[in-house]
CSV table of C-alpha atoms and ligand atoms in Angstrom, one decimal:
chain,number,residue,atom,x,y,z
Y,1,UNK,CA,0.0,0.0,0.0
Y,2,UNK,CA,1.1,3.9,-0.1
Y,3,UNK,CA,0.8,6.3,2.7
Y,4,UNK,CA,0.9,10.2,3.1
Y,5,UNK,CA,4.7,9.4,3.6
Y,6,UNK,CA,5.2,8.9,-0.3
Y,7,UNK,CA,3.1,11.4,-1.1
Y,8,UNK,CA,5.2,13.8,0.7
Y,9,UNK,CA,8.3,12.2,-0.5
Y,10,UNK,CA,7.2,12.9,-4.3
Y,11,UNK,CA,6.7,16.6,-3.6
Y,12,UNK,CA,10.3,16.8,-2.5
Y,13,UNK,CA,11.2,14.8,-5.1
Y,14,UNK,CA,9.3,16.5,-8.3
Y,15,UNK,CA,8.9,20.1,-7.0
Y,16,UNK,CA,11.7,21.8,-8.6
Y,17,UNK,CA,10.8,20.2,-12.0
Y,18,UNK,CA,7.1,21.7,-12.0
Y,19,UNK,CA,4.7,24.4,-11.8
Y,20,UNK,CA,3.2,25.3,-8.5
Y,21,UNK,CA,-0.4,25.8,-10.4
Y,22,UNK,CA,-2.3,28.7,-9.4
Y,23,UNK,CA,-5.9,28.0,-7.4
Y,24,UNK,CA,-7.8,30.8,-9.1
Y,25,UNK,CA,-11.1,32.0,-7.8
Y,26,UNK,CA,-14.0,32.5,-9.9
Y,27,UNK,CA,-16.8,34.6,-8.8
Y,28,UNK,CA,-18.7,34.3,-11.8
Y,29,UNK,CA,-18.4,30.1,-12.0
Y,30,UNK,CA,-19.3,30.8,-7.6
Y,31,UNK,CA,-22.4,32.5,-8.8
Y,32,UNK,CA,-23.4,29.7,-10.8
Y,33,UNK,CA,-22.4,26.9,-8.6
Y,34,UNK,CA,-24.0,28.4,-5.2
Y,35,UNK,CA,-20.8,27.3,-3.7
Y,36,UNK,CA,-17.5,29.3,-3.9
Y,37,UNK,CA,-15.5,28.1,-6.9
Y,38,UNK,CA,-11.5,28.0,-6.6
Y,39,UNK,CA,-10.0,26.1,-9.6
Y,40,UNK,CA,-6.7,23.9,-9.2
Y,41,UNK,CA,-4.9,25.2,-12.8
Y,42,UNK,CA,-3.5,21.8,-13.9
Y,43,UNK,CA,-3.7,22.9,-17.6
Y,44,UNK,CA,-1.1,25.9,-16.3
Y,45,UNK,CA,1.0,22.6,-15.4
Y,46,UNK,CA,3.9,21.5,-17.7
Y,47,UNK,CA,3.1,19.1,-21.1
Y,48,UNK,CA,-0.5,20.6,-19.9
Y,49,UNK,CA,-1.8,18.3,-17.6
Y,50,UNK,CA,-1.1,16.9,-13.7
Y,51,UNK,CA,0.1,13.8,-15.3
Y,52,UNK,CA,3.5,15.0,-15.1
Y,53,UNK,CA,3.3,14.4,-11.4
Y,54,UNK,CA,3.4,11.2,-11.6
Y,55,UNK,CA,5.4,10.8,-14.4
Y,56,UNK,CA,8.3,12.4,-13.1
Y,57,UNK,CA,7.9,10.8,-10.1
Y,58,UNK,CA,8.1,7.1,-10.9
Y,59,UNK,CA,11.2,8.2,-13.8
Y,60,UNK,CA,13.1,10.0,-10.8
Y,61,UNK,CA,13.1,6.8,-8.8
Y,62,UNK,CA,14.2,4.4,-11.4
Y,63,UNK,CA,18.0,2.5,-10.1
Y,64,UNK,CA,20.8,3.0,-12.7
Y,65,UNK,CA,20.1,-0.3,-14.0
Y,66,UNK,CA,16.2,0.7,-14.7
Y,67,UNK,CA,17.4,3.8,-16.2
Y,68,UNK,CA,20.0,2.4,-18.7
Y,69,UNK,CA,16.6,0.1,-19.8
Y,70,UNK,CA,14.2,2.8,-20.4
Y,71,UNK,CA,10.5,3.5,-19.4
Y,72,UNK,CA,7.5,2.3,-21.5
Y,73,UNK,CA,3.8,3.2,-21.1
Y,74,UNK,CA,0.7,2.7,-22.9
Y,75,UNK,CA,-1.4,5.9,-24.0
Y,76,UNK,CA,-3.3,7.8,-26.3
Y,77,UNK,CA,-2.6,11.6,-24.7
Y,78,UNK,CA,-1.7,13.1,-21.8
Y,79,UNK,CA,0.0,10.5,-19.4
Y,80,UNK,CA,2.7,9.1,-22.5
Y,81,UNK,CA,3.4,13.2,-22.9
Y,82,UNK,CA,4.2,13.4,-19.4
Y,83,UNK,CA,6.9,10.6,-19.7
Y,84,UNK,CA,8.4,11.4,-22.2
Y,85,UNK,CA,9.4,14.5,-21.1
Y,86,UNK,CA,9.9,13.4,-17.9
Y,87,UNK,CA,12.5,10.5,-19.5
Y,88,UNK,CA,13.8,13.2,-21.4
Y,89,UNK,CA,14.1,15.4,-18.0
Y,90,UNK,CA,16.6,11.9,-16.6
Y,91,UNK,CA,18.2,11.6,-19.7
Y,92,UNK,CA,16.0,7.9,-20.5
Y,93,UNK,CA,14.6,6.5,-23.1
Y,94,UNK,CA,10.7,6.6,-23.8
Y,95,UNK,CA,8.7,4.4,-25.6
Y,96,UNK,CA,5.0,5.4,-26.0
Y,97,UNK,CA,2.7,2.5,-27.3
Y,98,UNK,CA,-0.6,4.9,-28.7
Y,99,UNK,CA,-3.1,4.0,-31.0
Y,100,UNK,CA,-3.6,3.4,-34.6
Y,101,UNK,CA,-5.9,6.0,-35.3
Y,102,UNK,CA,-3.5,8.7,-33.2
Y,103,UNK,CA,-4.1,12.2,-34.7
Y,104,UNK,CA,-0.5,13.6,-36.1
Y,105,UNK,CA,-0.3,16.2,-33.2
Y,106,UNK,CA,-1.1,14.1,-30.9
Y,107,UNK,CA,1.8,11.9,-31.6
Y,108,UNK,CA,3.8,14.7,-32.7
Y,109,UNK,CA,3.8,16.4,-29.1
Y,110,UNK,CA,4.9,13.1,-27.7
Y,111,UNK,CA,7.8,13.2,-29.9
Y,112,UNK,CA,8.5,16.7,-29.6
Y,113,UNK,CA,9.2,15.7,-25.7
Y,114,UNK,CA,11.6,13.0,-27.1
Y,115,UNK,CA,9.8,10.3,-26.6
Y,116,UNK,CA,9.7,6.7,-29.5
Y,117,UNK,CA,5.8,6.5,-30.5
Y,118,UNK,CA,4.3,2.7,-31.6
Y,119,UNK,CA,1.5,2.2,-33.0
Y,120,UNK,CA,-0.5,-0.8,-31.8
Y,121,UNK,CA,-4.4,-1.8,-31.7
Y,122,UNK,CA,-7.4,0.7,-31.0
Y,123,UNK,CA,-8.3,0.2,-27.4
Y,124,UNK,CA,-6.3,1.0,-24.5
Y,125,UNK,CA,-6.4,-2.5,-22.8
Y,126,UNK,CA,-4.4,-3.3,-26.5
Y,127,UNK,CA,-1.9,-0.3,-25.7
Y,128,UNK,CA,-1.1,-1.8,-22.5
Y,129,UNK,CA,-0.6,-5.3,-23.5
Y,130,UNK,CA,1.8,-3.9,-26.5
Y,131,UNK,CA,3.6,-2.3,-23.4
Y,132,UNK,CA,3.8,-4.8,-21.6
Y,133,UNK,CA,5.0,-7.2,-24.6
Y,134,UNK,CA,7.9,-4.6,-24.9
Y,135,UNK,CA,8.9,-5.0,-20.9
Y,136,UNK,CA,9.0,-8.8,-22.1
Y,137,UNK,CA,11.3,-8.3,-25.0
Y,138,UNK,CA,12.8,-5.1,-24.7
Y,139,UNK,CA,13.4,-5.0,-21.0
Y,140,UNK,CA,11.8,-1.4,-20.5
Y,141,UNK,CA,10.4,-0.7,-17.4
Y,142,UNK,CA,6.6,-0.2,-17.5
Y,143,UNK,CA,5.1,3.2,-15.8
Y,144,UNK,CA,1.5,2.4,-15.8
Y,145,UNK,CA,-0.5,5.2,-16.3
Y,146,UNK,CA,-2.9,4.9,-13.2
Y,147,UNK,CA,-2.0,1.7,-11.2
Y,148,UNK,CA,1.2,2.5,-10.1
Y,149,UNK,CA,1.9,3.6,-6.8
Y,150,UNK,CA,4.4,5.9,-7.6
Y,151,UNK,CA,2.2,7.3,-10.3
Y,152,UNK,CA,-0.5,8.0,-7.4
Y,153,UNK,CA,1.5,9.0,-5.2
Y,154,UNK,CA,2.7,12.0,-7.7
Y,155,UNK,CA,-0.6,12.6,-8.6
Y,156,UNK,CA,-1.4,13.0,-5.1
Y,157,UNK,CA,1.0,15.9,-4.4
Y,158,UNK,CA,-1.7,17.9,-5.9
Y,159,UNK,CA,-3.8,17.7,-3.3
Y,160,UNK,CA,-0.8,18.9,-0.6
Y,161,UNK,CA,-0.8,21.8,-2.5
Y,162,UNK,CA,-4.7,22.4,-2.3
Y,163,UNK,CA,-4.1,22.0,1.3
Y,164,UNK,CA,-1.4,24.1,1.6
Y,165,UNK,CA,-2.7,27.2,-0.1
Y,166,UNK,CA,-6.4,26.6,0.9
Y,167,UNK,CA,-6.7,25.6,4.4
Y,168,UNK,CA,-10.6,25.9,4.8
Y,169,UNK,CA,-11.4,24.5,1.6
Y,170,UNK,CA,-14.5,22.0,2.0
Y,171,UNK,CA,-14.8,20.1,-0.7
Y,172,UNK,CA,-12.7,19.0,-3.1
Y,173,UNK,CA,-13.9,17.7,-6.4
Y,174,UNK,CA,-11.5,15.6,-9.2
Y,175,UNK,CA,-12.6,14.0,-12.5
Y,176,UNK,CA,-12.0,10.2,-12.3
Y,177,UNK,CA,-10.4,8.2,-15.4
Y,178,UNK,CA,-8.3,5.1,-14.5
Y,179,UNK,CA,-8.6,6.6,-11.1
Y,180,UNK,CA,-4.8,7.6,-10.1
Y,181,UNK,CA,-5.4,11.5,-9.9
Y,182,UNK,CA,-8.4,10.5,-7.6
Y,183,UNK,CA,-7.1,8.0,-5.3
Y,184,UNK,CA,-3.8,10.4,-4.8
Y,185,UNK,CA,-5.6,13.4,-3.9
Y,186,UNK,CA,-8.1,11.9,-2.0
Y,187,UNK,CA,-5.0,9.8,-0.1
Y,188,UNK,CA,-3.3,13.4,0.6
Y,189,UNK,CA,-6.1,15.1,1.6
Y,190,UNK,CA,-7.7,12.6,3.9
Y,191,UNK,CA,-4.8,11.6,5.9
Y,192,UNK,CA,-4.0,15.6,6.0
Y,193,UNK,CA,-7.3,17.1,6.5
Y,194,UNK,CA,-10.1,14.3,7.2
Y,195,UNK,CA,-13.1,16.5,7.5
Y,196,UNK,CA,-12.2,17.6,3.8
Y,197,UNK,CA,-14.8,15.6,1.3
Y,198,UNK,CA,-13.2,14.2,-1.6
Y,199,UNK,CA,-15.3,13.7,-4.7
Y,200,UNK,CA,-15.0,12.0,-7.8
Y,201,UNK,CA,-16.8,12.8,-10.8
Y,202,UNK,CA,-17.1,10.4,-14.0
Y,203,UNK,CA,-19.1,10.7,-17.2
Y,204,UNK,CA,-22.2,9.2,-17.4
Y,205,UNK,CA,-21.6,7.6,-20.4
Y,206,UNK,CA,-18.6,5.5,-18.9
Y,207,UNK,CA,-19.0,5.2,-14.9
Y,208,UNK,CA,-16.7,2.5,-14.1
Y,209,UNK,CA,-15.5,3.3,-10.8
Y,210,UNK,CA,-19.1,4.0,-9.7
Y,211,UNK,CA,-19.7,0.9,-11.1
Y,212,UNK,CA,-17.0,-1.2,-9.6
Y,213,UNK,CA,-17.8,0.3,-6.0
Y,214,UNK,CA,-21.0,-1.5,-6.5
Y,215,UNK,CA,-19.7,-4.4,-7.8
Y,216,UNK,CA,-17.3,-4.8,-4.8
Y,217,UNK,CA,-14.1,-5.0,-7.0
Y,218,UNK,CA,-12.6,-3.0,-9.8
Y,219,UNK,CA,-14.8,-4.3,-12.8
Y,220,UNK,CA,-14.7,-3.4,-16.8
Y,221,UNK,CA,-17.9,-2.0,-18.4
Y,222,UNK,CA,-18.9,-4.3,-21.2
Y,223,UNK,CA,-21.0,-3.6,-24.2
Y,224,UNK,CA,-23.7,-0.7,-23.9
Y,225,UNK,CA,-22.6,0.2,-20.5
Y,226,UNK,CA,-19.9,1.9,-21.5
Y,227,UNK,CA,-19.8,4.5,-24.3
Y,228,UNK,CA,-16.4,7.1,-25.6
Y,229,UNK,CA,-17.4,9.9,-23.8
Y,230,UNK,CA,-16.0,13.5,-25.3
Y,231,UNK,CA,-13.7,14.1,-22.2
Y,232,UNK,CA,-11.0,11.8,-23.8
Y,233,UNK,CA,-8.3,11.1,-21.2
Y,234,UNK,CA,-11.8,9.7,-19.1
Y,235,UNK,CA,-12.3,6.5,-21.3
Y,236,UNK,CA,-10.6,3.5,-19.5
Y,237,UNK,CA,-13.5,0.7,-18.9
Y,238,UNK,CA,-11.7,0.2,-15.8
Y,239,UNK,CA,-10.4,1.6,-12.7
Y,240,UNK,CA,-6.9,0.5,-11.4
Y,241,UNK,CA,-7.0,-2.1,-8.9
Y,242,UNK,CA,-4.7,0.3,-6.2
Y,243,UNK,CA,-7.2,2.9,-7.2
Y,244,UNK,CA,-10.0,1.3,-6.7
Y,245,UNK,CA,-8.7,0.2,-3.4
Y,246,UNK,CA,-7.6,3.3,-2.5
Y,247,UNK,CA,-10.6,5.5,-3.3
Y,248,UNK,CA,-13.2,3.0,-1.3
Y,249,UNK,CA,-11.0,3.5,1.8
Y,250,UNK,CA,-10.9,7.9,1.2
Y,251,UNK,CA,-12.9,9.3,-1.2
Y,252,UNK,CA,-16.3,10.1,-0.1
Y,253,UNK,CA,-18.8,10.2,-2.9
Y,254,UNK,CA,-18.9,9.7,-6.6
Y,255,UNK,CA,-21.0,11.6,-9.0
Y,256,UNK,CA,-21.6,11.5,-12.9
Y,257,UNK,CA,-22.1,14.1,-15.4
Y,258,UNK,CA,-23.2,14.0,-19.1
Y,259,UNK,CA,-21.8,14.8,-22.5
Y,260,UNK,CA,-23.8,18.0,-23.2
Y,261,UNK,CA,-23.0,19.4,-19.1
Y,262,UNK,CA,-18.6,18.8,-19.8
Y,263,UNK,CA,-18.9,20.6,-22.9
Y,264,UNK,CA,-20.9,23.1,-21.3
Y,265,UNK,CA,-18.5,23.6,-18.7
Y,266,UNK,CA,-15.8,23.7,-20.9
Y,267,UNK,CA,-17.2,26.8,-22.3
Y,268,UNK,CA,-18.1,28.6,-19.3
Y,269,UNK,CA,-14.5,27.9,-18.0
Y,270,UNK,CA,-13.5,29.6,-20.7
Y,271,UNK,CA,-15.8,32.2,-21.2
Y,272,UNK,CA,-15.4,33.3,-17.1
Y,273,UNK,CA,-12.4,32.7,-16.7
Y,274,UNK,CA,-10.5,32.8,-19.8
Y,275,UNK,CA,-8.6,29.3,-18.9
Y,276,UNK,CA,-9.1,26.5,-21.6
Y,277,UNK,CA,-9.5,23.5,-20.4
Y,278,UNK,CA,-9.8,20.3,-22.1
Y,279,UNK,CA,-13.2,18.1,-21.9
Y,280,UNK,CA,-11.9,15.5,-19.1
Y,281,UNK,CA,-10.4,19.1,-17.2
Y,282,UNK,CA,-14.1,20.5,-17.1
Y,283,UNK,CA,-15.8,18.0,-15.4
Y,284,UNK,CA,-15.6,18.8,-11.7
Y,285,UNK,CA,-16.7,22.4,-12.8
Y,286,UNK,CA,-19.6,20.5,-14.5
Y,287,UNK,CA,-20.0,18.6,-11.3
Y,288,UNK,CA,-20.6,21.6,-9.1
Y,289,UNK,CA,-23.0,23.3,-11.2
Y,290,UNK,CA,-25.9,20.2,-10.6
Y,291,UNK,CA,-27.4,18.4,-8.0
Y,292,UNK,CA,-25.8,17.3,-5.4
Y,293,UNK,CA,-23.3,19.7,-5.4
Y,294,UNK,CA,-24.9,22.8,-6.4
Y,295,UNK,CA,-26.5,25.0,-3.7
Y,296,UNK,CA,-24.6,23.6,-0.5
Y,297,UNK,CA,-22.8,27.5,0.3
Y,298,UNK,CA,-19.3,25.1,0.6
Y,299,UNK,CA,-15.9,26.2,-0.3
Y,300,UNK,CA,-15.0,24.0,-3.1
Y,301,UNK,CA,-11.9,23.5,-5.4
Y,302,UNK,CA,-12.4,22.1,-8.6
Y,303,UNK,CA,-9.2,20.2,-10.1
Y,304,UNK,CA,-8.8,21.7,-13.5
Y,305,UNK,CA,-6.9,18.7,-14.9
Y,306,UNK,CA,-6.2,19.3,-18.5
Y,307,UNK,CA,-6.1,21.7,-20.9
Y,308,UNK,CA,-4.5,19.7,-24.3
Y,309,UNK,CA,-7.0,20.1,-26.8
Y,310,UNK,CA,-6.4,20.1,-30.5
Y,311,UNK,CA,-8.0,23.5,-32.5
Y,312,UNK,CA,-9.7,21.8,-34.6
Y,313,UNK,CA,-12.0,19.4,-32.0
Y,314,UNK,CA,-11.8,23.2,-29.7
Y,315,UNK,CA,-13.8,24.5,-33.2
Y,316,UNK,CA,-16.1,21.3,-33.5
Y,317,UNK,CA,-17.2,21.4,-29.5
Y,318,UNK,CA,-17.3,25.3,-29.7
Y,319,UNK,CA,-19.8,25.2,-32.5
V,401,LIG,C1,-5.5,11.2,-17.3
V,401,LIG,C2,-6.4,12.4,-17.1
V,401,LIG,C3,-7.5,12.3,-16.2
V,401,LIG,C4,-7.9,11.1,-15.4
V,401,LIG,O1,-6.8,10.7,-14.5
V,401,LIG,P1,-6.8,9.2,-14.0
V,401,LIG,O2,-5.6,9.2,-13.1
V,401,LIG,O3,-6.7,8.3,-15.2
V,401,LIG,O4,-8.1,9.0,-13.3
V,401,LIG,C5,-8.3,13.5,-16.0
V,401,LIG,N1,-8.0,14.6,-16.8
V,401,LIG,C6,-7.0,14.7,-17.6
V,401,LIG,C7,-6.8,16.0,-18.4
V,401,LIG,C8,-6.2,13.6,-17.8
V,401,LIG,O5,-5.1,13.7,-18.7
């Protein structure tokens, strides 16, 4: 298991490689929400998203050995970004497994961060595998994108910097994809500040940690129960299994949002507040502008976790 210690360990260890993201204030979103609305810039963050955090910290704690071998990771956006520039950062090679269909700037900002790009399958249980097949025969060292302890932890030193900044905040609200960001944060903040509630929010259209709470164990969504929702870095059909440990023992509550409420959001983030955020960033702002969350008069911090976002899909969603 991981404990606060590691968490506080990978802030030593990654802070002088990252931002410190501003918590901006929005009185406008606060209006709307019935709650007052700071938001967690992780868009600000370097490669654009938090997944640098953990990135950077599972490359810095590779042994010389694991370093002359290399790091390898399947993904489709923001998490193979991360390590490769993180790799780059330690002076180690990146491979990135992403898929077939991969739009050319997608996998050109991976390789602009130094990192190899292969192509392999459609789905990112097929990424994985591929990575995993190159651990076999290539002897790189896999950095899982969400179940990886020193991936959460990373994640996780997020949250210390919520705490740190924002004392009296009351609620604090993260989107939920394989469930690392989640299960770090709410680790952090729980075993920091207990009477903070942590809450995750997932698209309605693909719910699986919702779903595996209920199930008892992290479970896949199969066939119509789970869709590709537009908030793209939110698509795994299931949760880590250290996540999904992690988040039954700290995080609070779980909520959903639809398609037409991230997009929504996305606009009003940045039509307030002049950040852009990308779909999977928008939906704790989405979150606290519905039932349950709307209304309660709580000071709440909404992780903006993202802002990578092509022009052309911006155009498309903008309409
Ligand atoms: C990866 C990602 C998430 C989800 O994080 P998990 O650790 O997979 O739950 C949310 N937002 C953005 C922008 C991401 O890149």
């Amino acid at each position: 298991m991981i404990g606060l210690s590691e968490v506080v360990a990978a802030a030593r260890r990654i802070g002088t490689h990252i931002h410190r993201t501003p918590l901006v204030y929005s009185r406008s979103l606060s209006l709307l929400s019935g709650n007052e609305i700071y938001l967690k810039c992780e868009n600000l963050q370097k490669t654009g998203s938090f997944k640098i955090r953990g990135a950077l910290n599972a490359v810095l704690q590779l042994t010389t050995a694991e370093q002359h071998r290399g790091v390898v990771t399947g993904s489709s956006g923001n998490h193979g970004q991360a390590l490769a520039y993180a790799a780059r950062q330690a002076k180690v090679r990146a491979v990135v497994v992403m898929p077939e269909n991969v739009s050319a700037a997608k996998r050109g900002a991976c390789q602009s961060y130094g990192g190899e790009t292969v192509l392999y399958g459609l789905t990112a249980e097929a990424r994985l595998a591929h990575a995993e097949h190159l651990v076999q025969s290539e002897g790189l060292v896999l950095v899982h994108p969400y179940d990886d302890a020193r991936v959460i932890a990373g994640q996780g030193t997020l949250g210390l910097e919520v705490l740190a900044e924002y004392p009296e905040v009351n609620y604090l609200v993260a989107p939920v994809g394989g469930g690392g960001l989640l299960s770090g944060v709410a680790l952090a903040t729980k075993e920091s500040s207990p009477k903070v509630q942590v809450i995750g929010v997932e698209p309605l259209v693909s719910p699986r940690l919702s779903y595996s709470w209920q199930e008892g164990q992290a479970s896949e969504l199969l066939g119509e129960a789970w869709q590709p929702s537009v908030a793209d870095g939110l698509r795994s059909r299931r949760p880590g299994k250290l996540p999904y440990a992690l988040t039954k023992r700290y995080v609070d509550k779980l909520v959903t949002v639809g398609e037409g409420e991230i997009v929504a959001a996305m606009k009003l983030i940045l039509e307030r507040t002049k950040l852009l955020a990308e779909p999977s960033g928008a939906v704790a702002v989405a979150a606290v502008l519905q039932p349950p969350l709307q209304g309660l008069g709580k000071k709440m911090v909404c992780v903006v976790s993202g802002g990578n976002i092509e022009l052309a899909a911006l155009a498309r969603l903008l309409g």
